[in-house]
mmCIF file of C-alpha atoms in Angstrom:
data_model
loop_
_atom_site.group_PDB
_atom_site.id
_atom_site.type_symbol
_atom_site.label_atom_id
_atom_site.label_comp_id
_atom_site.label_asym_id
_atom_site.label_seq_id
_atom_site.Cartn_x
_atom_site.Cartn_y
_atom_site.Cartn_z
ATOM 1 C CA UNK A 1 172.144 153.076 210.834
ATOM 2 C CA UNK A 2 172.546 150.484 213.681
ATOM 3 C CA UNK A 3 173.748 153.273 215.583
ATOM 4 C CA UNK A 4 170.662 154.203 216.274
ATOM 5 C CA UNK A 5 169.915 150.978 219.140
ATOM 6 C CA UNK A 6 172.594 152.658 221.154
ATOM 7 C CA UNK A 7 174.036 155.683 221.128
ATOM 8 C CA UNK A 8 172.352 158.405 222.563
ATOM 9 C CA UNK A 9 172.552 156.559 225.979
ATOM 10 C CA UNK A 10 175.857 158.530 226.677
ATOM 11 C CA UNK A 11 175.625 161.072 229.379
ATOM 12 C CA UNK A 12 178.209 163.427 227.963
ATOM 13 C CA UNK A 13 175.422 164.816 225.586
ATOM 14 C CA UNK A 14 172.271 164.039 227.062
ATOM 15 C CA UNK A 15 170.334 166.612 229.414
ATOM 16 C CA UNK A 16 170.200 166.958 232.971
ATOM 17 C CA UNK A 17 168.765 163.550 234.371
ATOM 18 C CA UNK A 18 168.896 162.162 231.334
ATOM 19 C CA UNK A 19 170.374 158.970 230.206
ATOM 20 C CA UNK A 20 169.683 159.983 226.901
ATOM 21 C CA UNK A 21 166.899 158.441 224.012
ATOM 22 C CA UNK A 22 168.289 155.377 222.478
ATOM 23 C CA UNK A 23 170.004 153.582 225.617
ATOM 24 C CA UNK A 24 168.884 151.599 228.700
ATOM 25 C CA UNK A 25 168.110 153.279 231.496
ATOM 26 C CA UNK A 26 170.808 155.743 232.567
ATOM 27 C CA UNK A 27 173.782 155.348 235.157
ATOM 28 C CA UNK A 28 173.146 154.738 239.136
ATOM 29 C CA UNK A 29 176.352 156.669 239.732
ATOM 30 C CA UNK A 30 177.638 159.961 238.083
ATOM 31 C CA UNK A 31 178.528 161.096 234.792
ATOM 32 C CA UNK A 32 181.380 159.587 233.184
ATOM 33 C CA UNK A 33 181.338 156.119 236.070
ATOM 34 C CA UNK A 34 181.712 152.848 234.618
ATOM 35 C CA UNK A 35 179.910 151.104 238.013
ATOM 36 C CA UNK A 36 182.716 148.633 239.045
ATOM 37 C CA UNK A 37 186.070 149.774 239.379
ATOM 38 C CA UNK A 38 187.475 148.597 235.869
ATOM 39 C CA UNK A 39 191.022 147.332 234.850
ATOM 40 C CA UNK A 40 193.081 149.596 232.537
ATOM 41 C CA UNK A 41 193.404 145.917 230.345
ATOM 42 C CA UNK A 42 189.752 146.094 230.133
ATOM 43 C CA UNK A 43 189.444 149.804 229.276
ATOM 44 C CA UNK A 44 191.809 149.522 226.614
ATOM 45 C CA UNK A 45 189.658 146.495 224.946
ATOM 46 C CA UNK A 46 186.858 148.731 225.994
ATOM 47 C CA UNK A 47 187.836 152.138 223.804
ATOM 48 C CA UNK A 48 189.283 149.409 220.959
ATOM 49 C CA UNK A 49 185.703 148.355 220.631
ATOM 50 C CA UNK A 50 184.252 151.619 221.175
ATOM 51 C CA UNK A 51 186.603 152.816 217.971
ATOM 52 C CA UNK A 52 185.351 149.890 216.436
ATOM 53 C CA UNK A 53 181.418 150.754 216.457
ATOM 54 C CA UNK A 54 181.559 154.341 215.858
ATOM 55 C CA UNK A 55 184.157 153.717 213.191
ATOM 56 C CA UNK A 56 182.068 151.315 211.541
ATOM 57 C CA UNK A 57 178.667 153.528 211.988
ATOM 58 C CA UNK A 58 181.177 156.578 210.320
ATOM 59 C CA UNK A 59 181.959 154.742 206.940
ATOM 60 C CA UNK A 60 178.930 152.586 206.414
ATOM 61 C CA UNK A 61 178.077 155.230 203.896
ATOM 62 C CA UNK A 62 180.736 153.540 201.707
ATOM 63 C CA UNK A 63 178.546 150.732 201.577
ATOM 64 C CA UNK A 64 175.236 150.667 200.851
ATOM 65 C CA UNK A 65 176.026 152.407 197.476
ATOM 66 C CA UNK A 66 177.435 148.982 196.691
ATOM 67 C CA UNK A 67 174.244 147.452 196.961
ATOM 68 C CA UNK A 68 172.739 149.447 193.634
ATOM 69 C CA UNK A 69 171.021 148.844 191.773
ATOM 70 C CA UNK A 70 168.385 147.853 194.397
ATOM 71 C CA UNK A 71 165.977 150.819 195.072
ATOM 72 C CA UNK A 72 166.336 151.978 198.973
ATOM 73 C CA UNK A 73 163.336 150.500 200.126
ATOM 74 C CA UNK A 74 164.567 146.835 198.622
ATOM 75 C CA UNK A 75 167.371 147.503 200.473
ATOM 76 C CA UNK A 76 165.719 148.658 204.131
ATOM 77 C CA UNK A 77 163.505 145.537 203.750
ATOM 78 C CA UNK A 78 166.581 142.903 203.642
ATOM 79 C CA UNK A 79 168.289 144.773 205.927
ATOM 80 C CA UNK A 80 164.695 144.233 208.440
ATOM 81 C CA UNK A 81 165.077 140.285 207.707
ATOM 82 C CA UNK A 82 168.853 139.595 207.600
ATOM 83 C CA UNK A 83 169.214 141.945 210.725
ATOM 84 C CA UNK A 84 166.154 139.061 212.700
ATOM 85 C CA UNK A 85 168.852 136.004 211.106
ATOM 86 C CA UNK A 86 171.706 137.323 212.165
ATOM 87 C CA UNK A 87 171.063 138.477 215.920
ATOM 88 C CA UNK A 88 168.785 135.461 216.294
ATOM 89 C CA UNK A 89 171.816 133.747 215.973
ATOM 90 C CA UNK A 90 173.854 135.572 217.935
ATOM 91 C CA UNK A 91 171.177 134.790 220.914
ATOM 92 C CA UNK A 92 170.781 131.172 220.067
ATOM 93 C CA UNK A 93 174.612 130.809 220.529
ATOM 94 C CA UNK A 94 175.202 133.032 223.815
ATOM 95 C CA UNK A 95 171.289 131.094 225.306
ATOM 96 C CA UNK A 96 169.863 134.481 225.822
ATOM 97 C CA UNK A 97 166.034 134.244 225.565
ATOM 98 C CA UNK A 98 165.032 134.416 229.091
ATOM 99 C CA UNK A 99 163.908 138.302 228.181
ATOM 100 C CA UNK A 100 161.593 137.208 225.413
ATOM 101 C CA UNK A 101 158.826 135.186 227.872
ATOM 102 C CA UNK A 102 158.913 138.268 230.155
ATOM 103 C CA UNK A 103 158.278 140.989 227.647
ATOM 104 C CA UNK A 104 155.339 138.425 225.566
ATOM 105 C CA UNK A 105 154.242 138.916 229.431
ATOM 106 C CA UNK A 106 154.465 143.006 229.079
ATOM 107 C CA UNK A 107 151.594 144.528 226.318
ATOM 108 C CA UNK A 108 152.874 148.064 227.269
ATOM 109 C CA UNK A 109 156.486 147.057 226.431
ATOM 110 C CA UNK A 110 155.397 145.374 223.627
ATOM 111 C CA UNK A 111 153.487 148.567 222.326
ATOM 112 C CA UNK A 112 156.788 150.426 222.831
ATOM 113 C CA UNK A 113 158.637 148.133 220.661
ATOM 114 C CA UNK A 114 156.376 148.130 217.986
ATOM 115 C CA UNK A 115 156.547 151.944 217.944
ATOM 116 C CA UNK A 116 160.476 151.981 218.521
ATOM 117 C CA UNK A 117 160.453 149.892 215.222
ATOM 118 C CA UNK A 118 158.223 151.920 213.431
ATOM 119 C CA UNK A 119 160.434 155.137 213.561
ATOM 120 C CA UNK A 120 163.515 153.131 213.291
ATOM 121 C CA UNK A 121 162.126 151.611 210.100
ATOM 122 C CA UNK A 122 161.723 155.442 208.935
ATOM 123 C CA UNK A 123 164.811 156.368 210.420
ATOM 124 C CA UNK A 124 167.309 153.225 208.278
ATOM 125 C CA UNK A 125 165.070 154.077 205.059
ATOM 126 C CA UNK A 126 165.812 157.814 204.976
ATOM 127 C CA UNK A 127 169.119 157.351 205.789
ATOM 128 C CA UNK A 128 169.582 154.411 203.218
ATOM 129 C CA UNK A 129 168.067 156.824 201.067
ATOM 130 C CA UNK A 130 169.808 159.710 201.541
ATOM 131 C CA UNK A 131 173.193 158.464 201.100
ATOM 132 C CA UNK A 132 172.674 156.483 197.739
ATOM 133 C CA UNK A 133 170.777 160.010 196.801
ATOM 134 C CA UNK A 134 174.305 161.274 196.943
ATOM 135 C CA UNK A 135 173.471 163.350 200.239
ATOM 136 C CA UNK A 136 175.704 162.189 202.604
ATOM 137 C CA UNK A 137 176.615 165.549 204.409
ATOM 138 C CA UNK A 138 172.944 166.138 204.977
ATOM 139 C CA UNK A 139 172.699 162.988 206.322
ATOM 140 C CA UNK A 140 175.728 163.144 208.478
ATOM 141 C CA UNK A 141 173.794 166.758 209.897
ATOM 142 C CA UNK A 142 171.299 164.885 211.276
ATOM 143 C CA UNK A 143 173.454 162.886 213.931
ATOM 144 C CA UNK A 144 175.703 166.031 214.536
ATOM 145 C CA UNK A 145 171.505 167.506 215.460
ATOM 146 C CA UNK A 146 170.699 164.243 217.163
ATOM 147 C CA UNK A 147 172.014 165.200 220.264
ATOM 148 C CA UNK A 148 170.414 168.795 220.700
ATOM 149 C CA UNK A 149 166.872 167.646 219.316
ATOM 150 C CA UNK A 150 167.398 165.202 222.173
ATOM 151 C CA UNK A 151 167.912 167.543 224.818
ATOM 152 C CA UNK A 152 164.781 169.380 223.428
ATOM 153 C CA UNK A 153 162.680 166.416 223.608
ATOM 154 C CA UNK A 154 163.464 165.959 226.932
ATOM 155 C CA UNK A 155 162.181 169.569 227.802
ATOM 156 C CA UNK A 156 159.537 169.477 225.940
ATOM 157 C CA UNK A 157 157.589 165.494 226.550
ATOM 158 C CA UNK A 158 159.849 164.783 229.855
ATOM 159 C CA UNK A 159 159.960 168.227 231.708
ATOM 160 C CA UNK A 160 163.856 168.144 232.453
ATOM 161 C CA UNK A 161 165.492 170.983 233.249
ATOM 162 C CA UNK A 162 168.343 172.579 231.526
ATOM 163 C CA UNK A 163 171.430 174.221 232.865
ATOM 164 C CA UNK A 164 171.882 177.783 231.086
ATOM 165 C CA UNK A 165 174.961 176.179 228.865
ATOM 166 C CA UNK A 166 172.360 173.456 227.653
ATOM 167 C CA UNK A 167 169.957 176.452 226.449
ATOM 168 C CA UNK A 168 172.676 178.227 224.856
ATOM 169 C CA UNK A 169 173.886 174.650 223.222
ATOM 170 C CA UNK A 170 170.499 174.626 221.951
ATOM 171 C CA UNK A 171 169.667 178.469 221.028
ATOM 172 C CA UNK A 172 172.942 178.217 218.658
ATOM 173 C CA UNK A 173 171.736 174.688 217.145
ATOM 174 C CA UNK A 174 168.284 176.550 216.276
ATOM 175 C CA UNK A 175 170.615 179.344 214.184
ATOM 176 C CA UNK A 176 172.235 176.808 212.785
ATOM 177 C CA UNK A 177 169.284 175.011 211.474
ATOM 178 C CA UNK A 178 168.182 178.455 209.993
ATOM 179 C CA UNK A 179 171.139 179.263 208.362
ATOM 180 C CA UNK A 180 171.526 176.048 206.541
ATOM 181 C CA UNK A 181 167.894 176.207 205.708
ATOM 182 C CA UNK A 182 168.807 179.176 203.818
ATOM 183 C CA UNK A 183 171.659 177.946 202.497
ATOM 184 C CA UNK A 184 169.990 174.448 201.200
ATOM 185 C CA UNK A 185 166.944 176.721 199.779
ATOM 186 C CA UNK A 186 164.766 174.582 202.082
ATOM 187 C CA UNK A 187 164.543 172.950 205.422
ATOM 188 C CA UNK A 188 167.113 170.401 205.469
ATOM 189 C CA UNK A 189 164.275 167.738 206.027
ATOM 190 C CA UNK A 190 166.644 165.004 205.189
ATOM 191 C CA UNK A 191 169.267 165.856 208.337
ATOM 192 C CA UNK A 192 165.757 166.579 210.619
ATOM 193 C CA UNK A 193 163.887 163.397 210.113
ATOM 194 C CA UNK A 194 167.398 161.551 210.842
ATOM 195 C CA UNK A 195 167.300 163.519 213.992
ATOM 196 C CA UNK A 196 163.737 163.353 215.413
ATOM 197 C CA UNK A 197 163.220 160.180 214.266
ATOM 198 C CA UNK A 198 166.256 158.993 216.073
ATOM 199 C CA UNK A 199 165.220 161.354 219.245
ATOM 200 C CA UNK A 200 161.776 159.857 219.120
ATOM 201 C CA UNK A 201 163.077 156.235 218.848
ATOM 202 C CA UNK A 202 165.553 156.757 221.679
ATOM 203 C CA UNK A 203 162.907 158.323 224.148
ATOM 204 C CA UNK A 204 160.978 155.188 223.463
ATOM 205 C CA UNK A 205 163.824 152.949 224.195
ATOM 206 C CA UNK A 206 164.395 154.392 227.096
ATOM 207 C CA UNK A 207 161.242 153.385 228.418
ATOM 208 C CA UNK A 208 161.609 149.492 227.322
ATOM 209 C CA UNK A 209 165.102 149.938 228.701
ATOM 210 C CA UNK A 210 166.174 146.301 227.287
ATOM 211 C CA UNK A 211 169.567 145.486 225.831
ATOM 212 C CA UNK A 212 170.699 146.175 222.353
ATOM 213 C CA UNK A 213 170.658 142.929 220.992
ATOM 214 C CA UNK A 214 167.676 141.976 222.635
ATOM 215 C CA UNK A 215 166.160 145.332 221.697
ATOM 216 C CA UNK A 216 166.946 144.852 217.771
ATOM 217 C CA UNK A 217 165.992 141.172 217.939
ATOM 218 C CA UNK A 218 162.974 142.479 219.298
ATOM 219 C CA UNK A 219 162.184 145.232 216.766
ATOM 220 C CA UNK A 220 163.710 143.296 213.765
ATOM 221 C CA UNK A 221 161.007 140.562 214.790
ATOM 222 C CA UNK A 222 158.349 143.050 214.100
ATOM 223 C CA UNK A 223 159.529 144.181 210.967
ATOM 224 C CA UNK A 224 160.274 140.944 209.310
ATOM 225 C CA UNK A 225 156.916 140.110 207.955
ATOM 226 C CA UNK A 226 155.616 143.431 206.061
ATOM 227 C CA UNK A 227 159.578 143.418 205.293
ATOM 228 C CA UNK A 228 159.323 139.656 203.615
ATOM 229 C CA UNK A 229 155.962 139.957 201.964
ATOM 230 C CA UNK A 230 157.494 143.151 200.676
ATOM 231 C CA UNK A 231 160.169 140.969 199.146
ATOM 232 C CA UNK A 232 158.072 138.569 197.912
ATOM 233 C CA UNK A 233 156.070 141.166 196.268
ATOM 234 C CA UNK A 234 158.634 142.844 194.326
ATOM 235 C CA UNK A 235 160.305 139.174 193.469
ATOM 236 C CA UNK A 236 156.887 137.879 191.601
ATOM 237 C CA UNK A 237 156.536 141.369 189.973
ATOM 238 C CA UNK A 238 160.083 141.573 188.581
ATOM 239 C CA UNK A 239 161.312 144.036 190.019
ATOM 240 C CA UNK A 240 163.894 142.455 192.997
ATOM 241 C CA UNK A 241 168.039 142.625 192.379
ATOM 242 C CA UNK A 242 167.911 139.341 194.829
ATOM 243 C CA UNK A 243 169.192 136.730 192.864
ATOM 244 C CA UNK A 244 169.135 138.938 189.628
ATOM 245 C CA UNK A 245 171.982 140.797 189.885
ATOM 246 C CA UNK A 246 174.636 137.739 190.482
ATOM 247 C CA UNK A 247 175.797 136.343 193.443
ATOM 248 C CA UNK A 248 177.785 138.478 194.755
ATOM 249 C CA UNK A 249 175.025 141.068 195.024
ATOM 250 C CA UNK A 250 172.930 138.716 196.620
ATOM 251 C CA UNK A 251 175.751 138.282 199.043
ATOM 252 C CA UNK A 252 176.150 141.727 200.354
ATOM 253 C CA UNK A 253 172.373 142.170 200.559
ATOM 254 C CA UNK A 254 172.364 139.391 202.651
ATOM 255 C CA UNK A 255 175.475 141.153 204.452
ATOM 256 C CA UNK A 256 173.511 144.339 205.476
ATOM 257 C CA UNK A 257 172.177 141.901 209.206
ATOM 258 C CA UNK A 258 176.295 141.735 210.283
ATOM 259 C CA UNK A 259 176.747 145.443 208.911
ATOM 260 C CA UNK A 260 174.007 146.495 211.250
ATOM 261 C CA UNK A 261 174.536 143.944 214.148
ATOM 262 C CA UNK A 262 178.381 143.898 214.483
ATOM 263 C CA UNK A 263 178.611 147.335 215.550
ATOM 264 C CA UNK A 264 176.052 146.988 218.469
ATOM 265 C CA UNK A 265 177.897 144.162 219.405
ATOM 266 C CA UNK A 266 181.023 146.138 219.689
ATOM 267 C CA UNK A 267 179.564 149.009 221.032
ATOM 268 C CA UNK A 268 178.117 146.678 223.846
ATOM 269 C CA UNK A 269 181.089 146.038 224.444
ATOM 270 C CA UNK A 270 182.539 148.810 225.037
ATOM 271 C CA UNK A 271 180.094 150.293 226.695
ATOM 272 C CA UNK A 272 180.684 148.263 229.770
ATOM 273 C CA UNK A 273 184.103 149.138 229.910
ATOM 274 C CA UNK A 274 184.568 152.624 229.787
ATOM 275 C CA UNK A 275 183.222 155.427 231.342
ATOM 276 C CA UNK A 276 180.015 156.889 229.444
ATOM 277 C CA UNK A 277 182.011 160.387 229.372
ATOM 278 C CA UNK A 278 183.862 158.759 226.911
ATOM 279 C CA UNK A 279 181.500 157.317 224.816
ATOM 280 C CA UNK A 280 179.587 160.908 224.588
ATOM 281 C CA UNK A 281 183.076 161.844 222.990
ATOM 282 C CA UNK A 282 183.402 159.077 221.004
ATOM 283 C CA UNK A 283 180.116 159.174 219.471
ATOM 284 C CA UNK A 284 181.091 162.302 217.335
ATOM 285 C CA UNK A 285 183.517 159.985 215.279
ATOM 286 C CA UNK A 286 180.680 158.584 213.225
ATOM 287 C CA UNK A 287 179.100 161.981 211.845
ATOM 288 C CA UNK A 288 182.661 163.556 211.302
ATOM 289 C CA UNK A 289 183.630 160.306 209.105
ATOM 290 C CA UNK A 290 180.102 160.500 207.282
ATOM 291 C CA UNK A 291 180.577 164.266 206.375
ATOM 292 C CA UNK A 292 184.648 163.632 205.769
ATOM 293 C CA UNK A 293 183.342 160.783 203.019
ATOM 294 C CA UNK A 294 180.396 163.198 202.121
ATOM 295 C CA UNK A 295 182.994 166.078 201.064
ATOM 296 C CA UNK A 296 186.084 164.010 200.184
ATOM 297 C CA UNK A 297 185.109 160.778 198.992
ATOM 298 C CA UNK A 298 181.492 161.702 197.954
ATOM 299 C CA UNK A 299 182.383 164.955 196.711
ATOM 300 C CA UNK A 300 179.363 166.580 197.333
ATOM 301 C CA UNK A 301 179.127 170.293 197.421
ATOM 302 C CA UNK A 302 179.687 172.642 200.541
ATOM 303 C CA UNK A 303 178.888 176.062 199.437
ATOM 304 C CA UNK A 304 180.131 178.761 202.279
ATOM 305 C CA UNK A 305 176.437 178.891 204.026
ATOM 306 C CA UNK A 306 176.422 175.708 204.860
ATOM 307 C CA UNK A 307 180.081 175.826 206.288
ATOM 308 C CA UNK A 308 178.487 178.160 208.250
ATOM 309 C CA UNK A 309 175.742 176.027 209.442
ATOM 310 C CA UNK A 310 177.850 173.584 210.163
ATOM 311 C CA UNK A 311 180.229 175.616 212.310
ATOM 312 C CA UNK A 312 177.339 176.580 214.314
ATOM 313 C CA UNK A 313 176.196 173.376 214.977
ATOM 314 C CA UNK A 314 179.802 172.565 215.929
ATOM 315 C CA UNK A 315 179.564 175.176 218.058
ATOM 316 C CA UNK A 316 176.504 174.059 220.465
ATOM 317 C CA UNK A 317 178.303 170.391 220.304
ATOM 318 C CA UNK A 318 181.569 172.135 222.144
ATOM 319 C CA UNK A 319 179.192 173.957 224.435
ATOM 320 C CA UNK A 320 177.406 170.532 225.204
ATOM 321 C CA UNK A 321 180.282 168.737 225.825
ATOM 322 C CA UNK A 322 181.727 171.088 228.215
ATOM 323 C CA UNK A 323 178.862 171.556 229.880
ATOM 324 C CA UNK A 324 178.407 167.757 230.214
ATOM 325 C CA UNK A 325 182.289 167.015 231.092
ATOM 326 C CA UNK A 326 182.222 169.825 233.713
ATOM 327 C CA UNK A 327 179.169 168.228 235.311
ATOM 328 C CA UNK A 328 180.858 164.871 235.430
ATOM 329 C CA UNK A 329 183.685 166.320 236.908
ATOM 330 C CA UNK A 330 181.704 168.251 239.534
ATOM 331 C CA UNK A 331 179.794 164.884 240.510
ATOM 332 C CA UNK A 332 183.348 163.172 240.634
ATOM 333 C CA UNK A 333 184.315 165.026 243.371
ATOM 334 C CA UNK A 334 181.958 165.505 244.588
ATOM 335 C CA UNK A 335 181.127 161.445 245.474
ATOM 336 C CA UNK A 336 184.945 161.591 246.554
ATOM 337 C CA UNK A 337 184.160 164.474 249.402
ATOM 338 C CA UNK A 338 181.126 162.405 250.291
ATOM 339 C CA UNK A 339 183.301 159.093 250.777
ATOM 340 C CA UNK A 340 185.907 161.064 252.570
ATOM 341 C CA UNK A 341 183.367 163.021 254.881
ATOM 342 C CA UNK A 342 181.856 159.512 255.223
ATOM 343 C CA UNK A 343 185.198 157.402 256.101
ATOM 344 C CA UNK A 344 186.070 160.542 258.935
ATOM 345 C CA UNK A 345 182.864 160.257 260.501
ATOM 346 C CA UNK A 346 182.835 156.262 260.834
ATOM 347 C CA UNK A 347 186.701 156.672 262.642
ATOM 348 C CA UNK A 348 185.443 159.211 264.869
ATOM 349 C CA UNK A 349 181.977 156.524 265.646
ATOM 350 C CA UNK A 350 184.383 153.987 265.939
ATOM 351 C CA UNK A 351 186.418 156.201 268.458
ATOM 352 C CA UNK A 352 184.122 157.299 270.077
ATOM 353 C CA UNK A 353 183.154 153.356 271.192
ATOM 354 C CA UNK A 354 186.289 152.877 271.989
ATOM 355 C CA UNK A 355 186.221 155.610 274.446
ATOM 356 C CA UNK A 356 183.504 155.007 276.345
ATOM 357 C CA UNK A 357 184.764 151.287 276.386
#
């Protein structure tokens, strides 16, 4: 999913002094700030575009079934070199290339991109996979996860320290992965390679710390040659849908750059409008449509076990969230008594002066 060049950069679920894995680099201020006081005009457009990407990240599982009968991996690779065409584009027409001479400057950064787009290339095929495998809710597990494997990552490679509600957030998501194991007869690999790859590929955004269109140009560059002489190959053995299958197909394969670039661009938006507090909330809405369309639409099996998995892992999200919310609304006020303690003492300096004047 193109959620993954964003998303986890919400502090609502990340852990303490965290921006979280798939962002820039967090927030000067506190938890839930926007920076510059913003208009209530420009929050609205802000949450309108916020609903935007997370809705469209929730029901993309309604289409990449459309694309069969190409195989996943014909489908990741077009996705790699429509994804390059379409946000090259989108840079050519806003003139924003001024970050490309720097980071051809930056070997480290460049090393971090290639490895950002080697999980993320995991990450979109599994996924891609998964959903046209008919395995949707699994699938939609692994972002409901993302947030907790994050927050273990960050103990684990980054040393960060937890609050206690954290490590009880993250005790409960442990159960939960248990439970469902036994429930699925198995690991549910599908919903922890989602996860971990999309922890792993956030921690090393986080790092480059570049924009998301830059960041996907960026990573999309990387990919498009293995993705295109993967293309090739399959064309002059027979076995590509491109161009086979009728127009139309050929259309929304082409399609699959704007159905991974649009939302980032919304999400962008949005995320300079509205408080990141709100964006950790927000982020939910795209695994809660992807298991909705797993169970309703999908109809895809959810024996009681796994309700109970699920409900656990529910369970450590609420405990994250309030933990996170209650934070932000500590550092609120926080900043406010500092302003206010700040503001008294400056009228007492400033009579002071005036008294010995």
């Amino acid at each position: 999913m193109a959620v993954q060049q964003a998303k986890n950069s919400m502090g609502a679920t990340g852990s303490a002094g965290s921006s979280g894995p798939a962002g820039s680099a967090g927030s000067s201020g506190p938890v839930g700030s926007t920076g510059p006081r913003t208009s209530k005009a420009e929050q609205r457009v802000g949450l309108l575009n916020g609903f935007a990407a997370y809705g469209m990240w929730g029901l993309v599982p309604l289409f990449w079934p459309l694309l069969k009968p190409a195989g996943a991996l014909e489908i990741l690779a077009h996705r790699m070199v429509w994804s390059l065409a379409v946000v090259g584009v989108a840079l050519l027409v806003m003139r924003r290339w001024a970050w490309l001479g720097e980071l051809l400057r930056q070997p480290r950064k460049l090393a971090l991109i290639s490895v950002a787009a080697a999980v993320i290339t995991v990450n979109w095929g599994v996924y891609i996979w998964a959903v046209n495998s008919e395995h949707v809710v699994e699938a939609s597990l692994g972002y409901f996860i993302n947030p907790l494997v994050t927050i273990a990552m960050g103990v684990l490679l980054l040393k960060e320290r937890l609050r206690p509600l954290q490590w009880t957030a993250v005790a409960v998501g442990f159960s939960a992965v248990l439970v469902l194991t036994i429930g699925y007869g198995r690991p549910p690999w599908i919903s922890l390679t989602l996860a971990f790859s999309f922890a792993t590929y956030g921690l090393v955004k986080k790092k480059v710390n570049l924009g998301g269109i830059e960041s996907l140009a960026a990573e999309t560059a990387i990919q498009f040659l293995p993705a295109l002489a993967y293309l090739l190959w399959l064309g002059s053995s027979g076995g590509a849908t491109f161009g086979t299958e009728g127009a139309g197909h050929a259309t929304l394969l082409a399609a699959t750059g704007v159905v991974t670039a649009l939302p980032l661009v919304c999400f962008g938006a949005a995320a300079i409008r509205v408080p990141l507090s709100t964006l950790g909330l927000l982020q939910y809405l795209a695994p809660v449509f992807q298991f909705l369309l797993g169970i309703l639409y999908f109809h895809e099996a959810m024996p009681p076990e796994r309700w109970a998995g699920f409900a656990l892992v529910w369970l450590a999200l609420s405990l994250l969230t309030f933990d996170a919310l209650r934070t932000a609304r500590r550092a609120a006020r926080a900043l406010r008594a500092g302003a206010v303690a700040g503001a008294v003492a400056g009228v007492r300096g400033a009579a002071a002066v005036d008294a010995k004047s």
